[in-house]
Amino acid sequence: MTALPPGATIGILGGGQLGRMLSVAASRLGYLTHIYEPGAAPAAHVAHAVTQAPYEDEAALRAFAAGVSVITYEFENVAATALDLLGAARPIRPNIDALAVSQDRLTEKTFLGGLGLATAPFRDIPDLAALQTALAELGAPAILKTRRMGYDGKGQVRIDDPGQAADAFAAMAGQDAILEGFVDFRREVSVIVARGLSGETVCFDPGENVHEGGILRTTRVPAALSGAERTDAALLAGRVVNALDYVGVLGVELFVTNAGLVVNEIAPRVHNSGHWTQAGCAVDQFEQHIRAVAGLPLGDGRRHADVVMENLIGDDMDRLPAHLAAPATQVHLYGKSEVRPGRKMGHVNRITG
Ligand code: AMP
């Protein structure tokens, strides 16, 4: 297992803020990055090379692969055909199977259940009749979600009454869907775990998340968890990455219930709820991911501070001067020129203890 030498190039699929922060972490470790992104790329500002091309452009994908030593990604919705082509040329870390598991909520929940981990009760919903049956079985409220491509609460409809089934089904616009029973949770936490090329894992302290309108608002560490819950969170995250023979950082979103931890979803990448590690750990999630995919030993991810991470979404940018003036506060901006409602423009990490 040889580590990438300094000066090697890491390919990153996706040029958003996660790709940008991965690129900065890679350059701190002496690597170059090449970003592949069909659209505008905040990551391009801090990368050595950029390919702006669609994921269907085979010639562009081949040229990209030829110029990098290893390929990673900042988002999970990369088309399978592109991954197959790239994977034939270069190692993809985390591996394609791990990505496939988390791309589809049905596959993901089936996989998690197979590991003995608790998830929301769920049913496959191929048609309206299946939705009506599932609602009768799981009860309301329930949440109908597209199986693929959902993020930040998009592609989801809450059903409070079985009479809303037809409208909810229509809102899926023909996409495959699952129905999830409603989980009565006390709080939402997430745990970010890293697994290295030789199978060692490092788990960050769980963070407590607050969402608004389906979008992450704040993450706070330490999370208000019992010692037993904290241990369970780390153990289940370790089981997930071992089962996937995973290399890199993975985010596990959890519901904390009176009956224990319930897995909401897994994200095979660095995660917004792990941004606090930039201010709370010697080695943050971005460096940990780059270390893993480059074959370096994982770093020290122990938490040395209490941190509140707050996303700067849309008009939150108006408060930037106050954040810049605040003590013990890191400001991270993503270089997006246009402010739009619901758009993540940056985040701040406030050290609170
Ligand atoms: P997701 O996109 O699946 O992460 O869902 C976004 C947010 O919706 C979650 O962070 C929860 O706050 C809420 N949510 C999703 N699924 C459920 C569920 N089965 N029960 C209760 N709340 C949920």
Coordinates of C-alpha atoms and ligand atoms in Angstrom, one line a residue:
M1 CA 0.0 0.0 0.0
T2 CA 2.0 2.9 -1.2
A3 CA 1.0 6.5 -0.4
L4 CA 0.7 9.1 -3.2
P5 CA 3.9 11.0 -3.3
P6 CA 3.9 14.8 -2.9
G7 CA 3.1 16.5 -6.2
A8 CA 0.7 13.8 -7.3
T9 CA -2.7 14.9 -8.6
I10 CA -6.0 13.9 -7.0
G11 CA -9.1 14.0 -9.2
I12 CA -12.3 15.3 -7.6
L13 CA -15.7 14.9 -9.2
G14 CA -17.8 17.9 -8.3
G15 CA -16.7 21.5 -7.9
G16 CA -18.9 22.8 -5.1
Q17 CA -17.8 24.0 -1.7
L18 CA -16.9 20.5 -0.5
G19 CA -14.6 20.0 -3.5
R20 CA -13.2 23.4 -2.8
M21 CA -12.3 22.6 0.8
L22 CA -11.0 19.1 -0.2
S23 CA -8.8 20.9 -2.7
V24 CA -7.4 23.3 -0.1
A25 CA -6.7 20.3 2.2
A26 CA -5.0 18.4 -0.6
S27 CA -2.7 21.3 -1.4
R28 CA -1.7 21.7 2.2
L29 CA -0.5 18.1 2.0
G30 CA 1.5 18.9 -1.1
Y31 CA -0.9 17.4 -3.7
L32 CA -2.4 19.0 -6.8
T33 CA -6.1 18.7 -7.6
H34 CA -8.0 18.4 -10.8
I35 CA -11.8 19.2 -10.6
Y36 CA -14.4 17.7 -12.9
E37 CA -17.6 19.7 -12.9
P38 CA -20.3 20.2 -15.5
G39 CA -21.4 23.6 -14.2
A40 CA -19.9 26.5 -12.3
A41 CA -17.2 25.4 -9.9
P42 CA -16.4 27.3 -6.7
A43 CA -13.6 24.7 -6.3
A44 CA -12.0 25.8 -9.5
H45 CA -10.5 28.9 -7.7
V46 CA -8.3 26.7 -5.6
A47 CA -7.5 23.8 -8.0
H48 CA -4.6 23.1 -10.2
A49 CA -6.8 22.1 -13.2
V50 CA -10.5 22.1 -14.1
T51 CA -12.5 20.1 -16.6
Q52 CA -15.8 21.7 -17.3
A53 CA -17.8 19.0 -19.1
P54 CA -20.9 16.9 -18.7
Y55 CA -20.6 13.4 -17.1
E56 CA -21.7 11.9 -20.5
D57 CA -18.6 13.3 -22.2
E58 CA -16.4 10.1 -22.5
A59 CA -13.4 11.8 -24.1
A60 CA -13.4 14.4 -21.3
L61 CA -13.7 11.7 -18.6
R62 CA -10.8 9.7 -20.2
A63 CA -8.5 12.8 -20.4
F64 CA -9.4 13.6 -16.8
A65 CA -8.6 10.1 -15.6
A66 CA -5.3 10.1 -17.5
G67 CA -4.1 13.2 -15.7
V68 CA -4.8 12.0 -12.1
S69 CA -3.5 9.3 -9.8
V70 CA -6.7 8.6 -7.8
I71 CA -10.3 9.8 -8.1
T72 CA -12.6 10.9 -5.3
Y73 CA -15.9 12.8 -5.3
E74 CA -17.7 15.5 -3.3
F75 CA -21.3 14.3 -4.1
E76 CA -23.0 11.0 -4.5
N77 CA -25.1 11.5 -7.6
V78 CA -22.5 10.8 -10.2
A79 CA -23.9 8.7 -13.0
A80 CA -22.9 5.0 -12.9
T81 CA -21.7 5.0 -16.6
A82 CA -19.2 7.8 -15.8
L83 CA -18.0 5.9 -12.7
D84 CA -17.5 2.7 -14.6
L85 CA -15.4 4.4 -17.2
L86 CA -13.3 6.3 -14.7
G87 CA -13.0 3.2 -12.4
A88 CA -11.5 1.2 -15.3
A89 CA -8.7 3.7 -15.5
R90 CA -7.9 4.8 -12.0
P91 CA -8.8 3.8 -8.4
I92 CA -12.0 5.5 -7.2
R93 CA -12.0 6.1 -3.4
P94 CA -14.5 5.6 -1.8
N95 CA -15.3 2.6 -4.0
I96 CA -18.1 2.6 -6.5
D97 CA -20.1 0.0 -4.5
A98 CA -20.2 2.3 -1.5
L99 CA -21.4 5.0 -3.7
A100 CA -24.1 2.9 -5.3
V101 CA -25.5 1.8 -1.9
S102 CA -26.0 5.4 -0.8
Q103 CA -27.3 6.7 -4.1
D104 CA -30.6 4.9 -3.6
R105 CA -32.6 5.2 -0.4
L106 CA -34.1 1.7 -0.9
T107 CA -30.7 0.0 -1.3
E108 CA -29.3 2.1 1.5
K109 CA -31.9 1.2 4.0
T110 CA -31.8 -2.5 3.0
F111 CA -28.0 -2.5 3.4
L112 CA -28.3 -0.8 6.9
G113 CA -31.0 -3.3 8.0
G114 CA -28.7 -6.1 6.8
L115 CA -26.1 -4.9 9.3
G116 CA -28.7 -5.0 12.0
L117 CA -28.9 -1.2 12.3
A118 CA -32.2 0.5 13.0
T119 CA -33.7 2.7 10.2
A120 CA -37.1 4.3 9.8
P121 CA -39.7 1.7 8.7
F122 CA -39.9 1.9 4.9
R123 CA -41.7 0.5 1.9
D124 CA -40.9 0.5 -1.8
I125 CA -43.5 2.6 -3.7
P126 CA -43.8 1.7 -7.3
D127 CA -47.4 3.0 -7.7
L128 CA -50.2 4.7 -6.0
A129 CA -51.8 1.5 -4.8
A130 CA -48.5 0.6 -3.0
L131 CA -48.5 4.0 -1.4
Q132 CA -52.0 3.5 0.0
T133 CA -51.1 0.0 1.3
A134 CA -47.9 1.4 2.9
L135 CA -49.8 4.3 4.5
A136 CA -52.2 1.8 6.0
E137 CA -49.3 -0.3 7.4
L138 CA -47.0 2.5 8.6
G139 CA -49.6 5.1 9.5
A140 CA -49.4 8.8 9.2
P141 CA -47.5 11.1 9.4
A142 CA -45.1 9.5 7.0
I143 CA -42.6 10.9 4.4
L144 CA -42.6 10.0 0.8
K145 CA -39.1 10.5 -0.7
T146 CA -37.6 10.0 -4.1
R147 CA -35.2 7.0 -4.0
R148 CA -32.5 9.0 -5.8
M149 CA -31.2 12.5 -6.1
G150 CA -32.7 13.9 -2.9
Y151 CA -30.7 16.4 -0.8
D152 CA -31.4 19.3 1.5
G153 CA -35.0 18.0 1.9
K154 CA -35.7 18.1 -1.8
G155 CA -37.7 15.4 -3.4
Q156 CA -39.7 14.8 -0.2
V157 CA -43.4 15.2 0.8
R158 CA -44.8 14.8 4.3
I159 CA -48.1 13.0 4.4
D160 CA -50.2 13.8 7.4
D161 CA -53.4 12.1 6.2
P162 CA -54.0 9.2 3.8
G163 CA -56.2 11.5 1.8
Q164 CA -53.1 13.3 0.6
A165 CA -51.6 10.1 -1.0
A166 CA -52.6 10.9 -4.6
D167 CA -51.1 14.5 -4.5
A168 CA -48.0 13.2 -2.8
F169 CA -47.5 10.5 -5.3
A170 CA -48.0 13.0 -8.2
A171 CA -45.3 15.2 -6.6
M172 CA -42.8 12.4 -7.2
A173 CA -43.3 13.1 -10.9
G174 CA -42.8 9.5 -11.9
Q175 CA -39.6 9.0 -10.0
D176 CA -39.1 5.9 -8.0
A177 CA -40.0 6.5 -4.4
I178 CA -40.1 5.0 -0.9
L179 CA -42.4 5.8 2.0
E180 CA -40.7 6.2 5.4
G181 CA -42.6 5.9 8.7
F182 CA -42.2 9.0 10.9
V183 CA -39.4 8.7 13.5
D184 CA -40.2 10.4 16.7
F185 CA -36.8 11.7 17.5
R186 CA -35.5 13.8 20.4
R187 CA -32.6 15.3 18.4
E188 CA -30.6 14.8 15.2
V189 CA -26.9 14.1 15.3
S190 CA -24.4 12.9 12.8
V191 CA -21.1 11.2 13.1
I192 CA -18.3 11.6 10.6
V193 CA -16.0 8.6 10.3
A194 CA -12.8 8.1 8.3
R195 CA -11.4 4.8 7.1
G196 CA -7.9 4.5 5.8
L197 CA -6.5 2.3 3.0
S198 CA -5.3 -0.2 5.5
G199 CA -8.6 -0.4 7.3
E200 CA -8.0 1.8 10.3
T201 CA -10.9 4.0 11.3
V202 CA -11.0 7.4 13.1
C203 CA -14.4 8.7 14.3
F204 CA -15.1 12.4 15.0
D205 CA -17.2 13.3 18.0
P206 CA -20.9 13.3 17.1
G207 CA -22.4 16.7 16.2
E208 CA -25.9 17.9 17.0
N209 CA -27.7 19.2 14.0
V210 CA -30.6 21.7 13.6
H211 CA -32.3 21.8 10.2
E212 CA -34.7 24.5 8.9
G213 CA -36.7 23.8 5.8
G214 CA -34.8 20.6 5.2
I215 CA -31.4 22.5 5.1
L216 CA -28.8 22.2 7.8
R217 CA -28.7 25.3 9.9
T218 CA -26.3 24.6 12.7
T219 CA -24.1 21.8 14.1
R220 CA -23.0 21.9 17.7
V221 CA -20.3 19.9 19.5
P222 CA -20.5 18.3 22.0
A223 CA -23.9 16.9 21.2
A224 CA -26.2 16.3 24.1
L225 CA -25.8 12.5 24.1
S226 CA -25.4 9.9 26.9
G227 CA -22.1 8.1 27.0
A228 CA -23.9 5.0 25.7
E229 CA -25.3 6.8 22.7
R230 CA -21.9 8.3 21.9
T231 CA -20.3 4.8 21.9
D232 CA -23.2 3.4 19.8
A233 CA -22.7 6.2 17.3
A234 CA -19.0 5.4 16.8
L235 CA -19.5 1.7 16.7
L236 CA -22.3 1.8 14.1
A237 CA -20.3 4.2 11.9
G238 CA -17.4 1.8 12.1
R239 CA -19.6 -1.2 11.1
V240 CA -20.8 0.7 8.1
V241 CA -17.4 1.6 6.7
N242 CA -16.0 -1.8 7.4
A243 CA -18.9 -3.5 5.6
L244 CA -18.4 -1.2 2.6
D245 CA -14.6 -1.7 2.6
Y246 CA -14.6 2.0 2.6
V247 CA -11.7 4.4 2.0
G248 CA -12.3 8.1 2.9
V249 CA -14.7 10.1 5.0
L250 CA -18.4 9.1 5.4
G251 CA -21.2 11.0 7.2
V252 CA -23.9 9.1 9.1
E253 CA -27.0 11.1 10.0
L254 CA -28.8 9.7 13.0
F255 CA -32.1 10.3 14.8
V256 CA -31.8 10.0 18.6
T257 CA -34.9 8.3 20.0
N258 CA -35.9 6.9 23.3
A259 CA -35.3 3.4 21.8
G260 CA -31.8 4.2 20.7
L261 CA -30.1 5.5 17.5
V262 CA -31.9 5.3 14.2
V263 CA -29.9 5.8 11.0
N264 CA -31.5 8.4 8.7
E265 CA -29.0 8.3 5.9
I266 CA -25.3 7.8 5.0
A267 CA -23.3 10.1 2.8
P268 CA -20.2 8.7 1.2
R269 CA -18.2 12.0 1.3
V270 CA -17.3 14.8 3.5
H271 CA -20.4 16.3 5.1
N272 CA -21.7 19.7 6.0
S273 CA -22.3 18.6 9.5
G274 CA -18.5 17.9 9.8
H275 CA -17.4 21.4 9.0
W276 CA -17.0 22.1 12.8
T277 CA -13.9 19.8 12.7
Q278 CA -12.0 22.7 11.0
A279 CA -12.0 24.5 14.3
G280 CA -12.4 21.6 16.7
C281 CA -9.7 19.1 15.7
A282 CA -6.1 19.0 14.8
V283 CA -7.0 17.1 11.6
D284 CA -10.3 18.1 10.1
Q285 CA -12.6 16.0 7.9
F286 CA -11.2 17.4 4.7
E287 CA -7.6 16.5 5.5
Q288 CA -8.7 13.2 6.9
H289 CA -10.4 12.4 3.6
I290 CA -7.4 13.4 1.5
R291 CA -5.1 11.4 3.8
A292 CA -7.4 8.3 3.3
V293 CA -7.7 8.5 -0.5
A294 CA -4.0 9.3 -0.8
G295 CA -3.0 6.2 1.3
L296 CA -1.5 8.3 4.1
P297 CA -2.0 7.4 7.8
L298 CA -5.2 9.0 9.2
G299 CA -4.6 11.9 11.5
D300 CA -5.6 12.9 15.1
G301 CA -9.4 13.6 14.9
R302 CA -9.9 14.1 18.6
R303 CA -12.0 17.2 19.5
H304 CA -10.1 19.8 21.4
A305 CA -12.8 22.6 21.5
D306 CA -16.5 23.1 21.8
V307 CA -17.7 24.5 18.4
V308 CA -20.9 25.8 16.9
M309 CA -21.0 25.7 13.1
E310 CA -23.5 27.9 11.4
N311 CA -24.2 27.8 7.7
L312 CA -24.5 31.1 5.9
I313 CA -27.5 30.6 3.7
G314 CA -28.8 33.2 1.2
D315 CA -29.4 36.5 3.1
D316 CA -27.3 35.3 6.1
M317 CA -24.5 37.0 4.2
D318 CA -25.9 40.3 5.5
R319 CA -24.5 39.4 8.9
L320 CA -21.0 38.8 7.5
P321 CA -19.5 41.9 9.1
A322 CA -20.6 40.8 12.5
H323 CA -19.2 37.3 12.0
L324 CA -15.9 38.8 10.8
A325 CA -15.7 40.9 14.0
A326 CA -16.7 38.1 16.4
P327 CA -14.1 36.6 18.7
A328 CA -13.0 33.0 18.3
T329 CA -14.8 32.7 15.0
Q330 CA -13.6 31.3 11.7
V331 CA -15.3 32.5 8.5
H332 CA -15.3 30.2 5.5
L333 CA -16.8 31.6 2.2
Y334 CA -17.2 29.5 -0.9
G335 CA -16.6 32.2 -3.5
K336 CA -20.1 32.1 -5.0
S337 CA -20.8 35.4 -6.5
E338 CA -24.6 35.3 -6.6
V339 CA -26.6 35.1 -3.4
R340 CA -29.8 33.1 -3.8
P341 CA -32.4 32.1 -1.2
G342 CA -31.5 28.7 0.2
R343 CA -28.0 28.7 -1.3
K344 CA -25.1 27.8 0.9
M345 CA -22.7 30.8 0.6
G346 CA -20.3 29.9 3.5
H347 CA -20.2 28.9 7.1
V348 CA -18.8 30.1 10.4
N349 CA -17.2 28.0 13.1
R350 CA -17.5 29.6 16.5
I351 CA -15.3 28.2 19.3
T352 CA -17.5 28.2 22.4
G353 CA -15.3 26.4 24.9
Ligands
AMP1 P1 -33.3 13.6 4.6 O1 -33.1 14.4 3.3 O2 -33.7 12.2 4.4 O3 -32.0 13.8 5.4 O4 -34.4 14.4 5.4 C1 -34.3 15.8 5.8 C2 -34.8 16.0 7.2 O5 -36.2 15.6 7.3 C3 -34.2 15.2 8.3 O6 -33.0 15.8 8.7 C4 -35.3 15.1 9.3 O7 -35.3 16.3 10.1 C5 -36.5 15.0 8.5 N1 -36.9 13.6 8.3 C6 -36.5 12.8 7.2 N2 -36.9 11.6 7.3 C7 -37.7 11.5 8.5 C8 -38.4 10.5 9.1 N3 -38.5 9.2 8.6 N4 -39.0 10.8 10.3 C9 -38.9 12.0 10.8 N5 -38.3 13.0 10.2 C10 -37.6 12.8 9.1

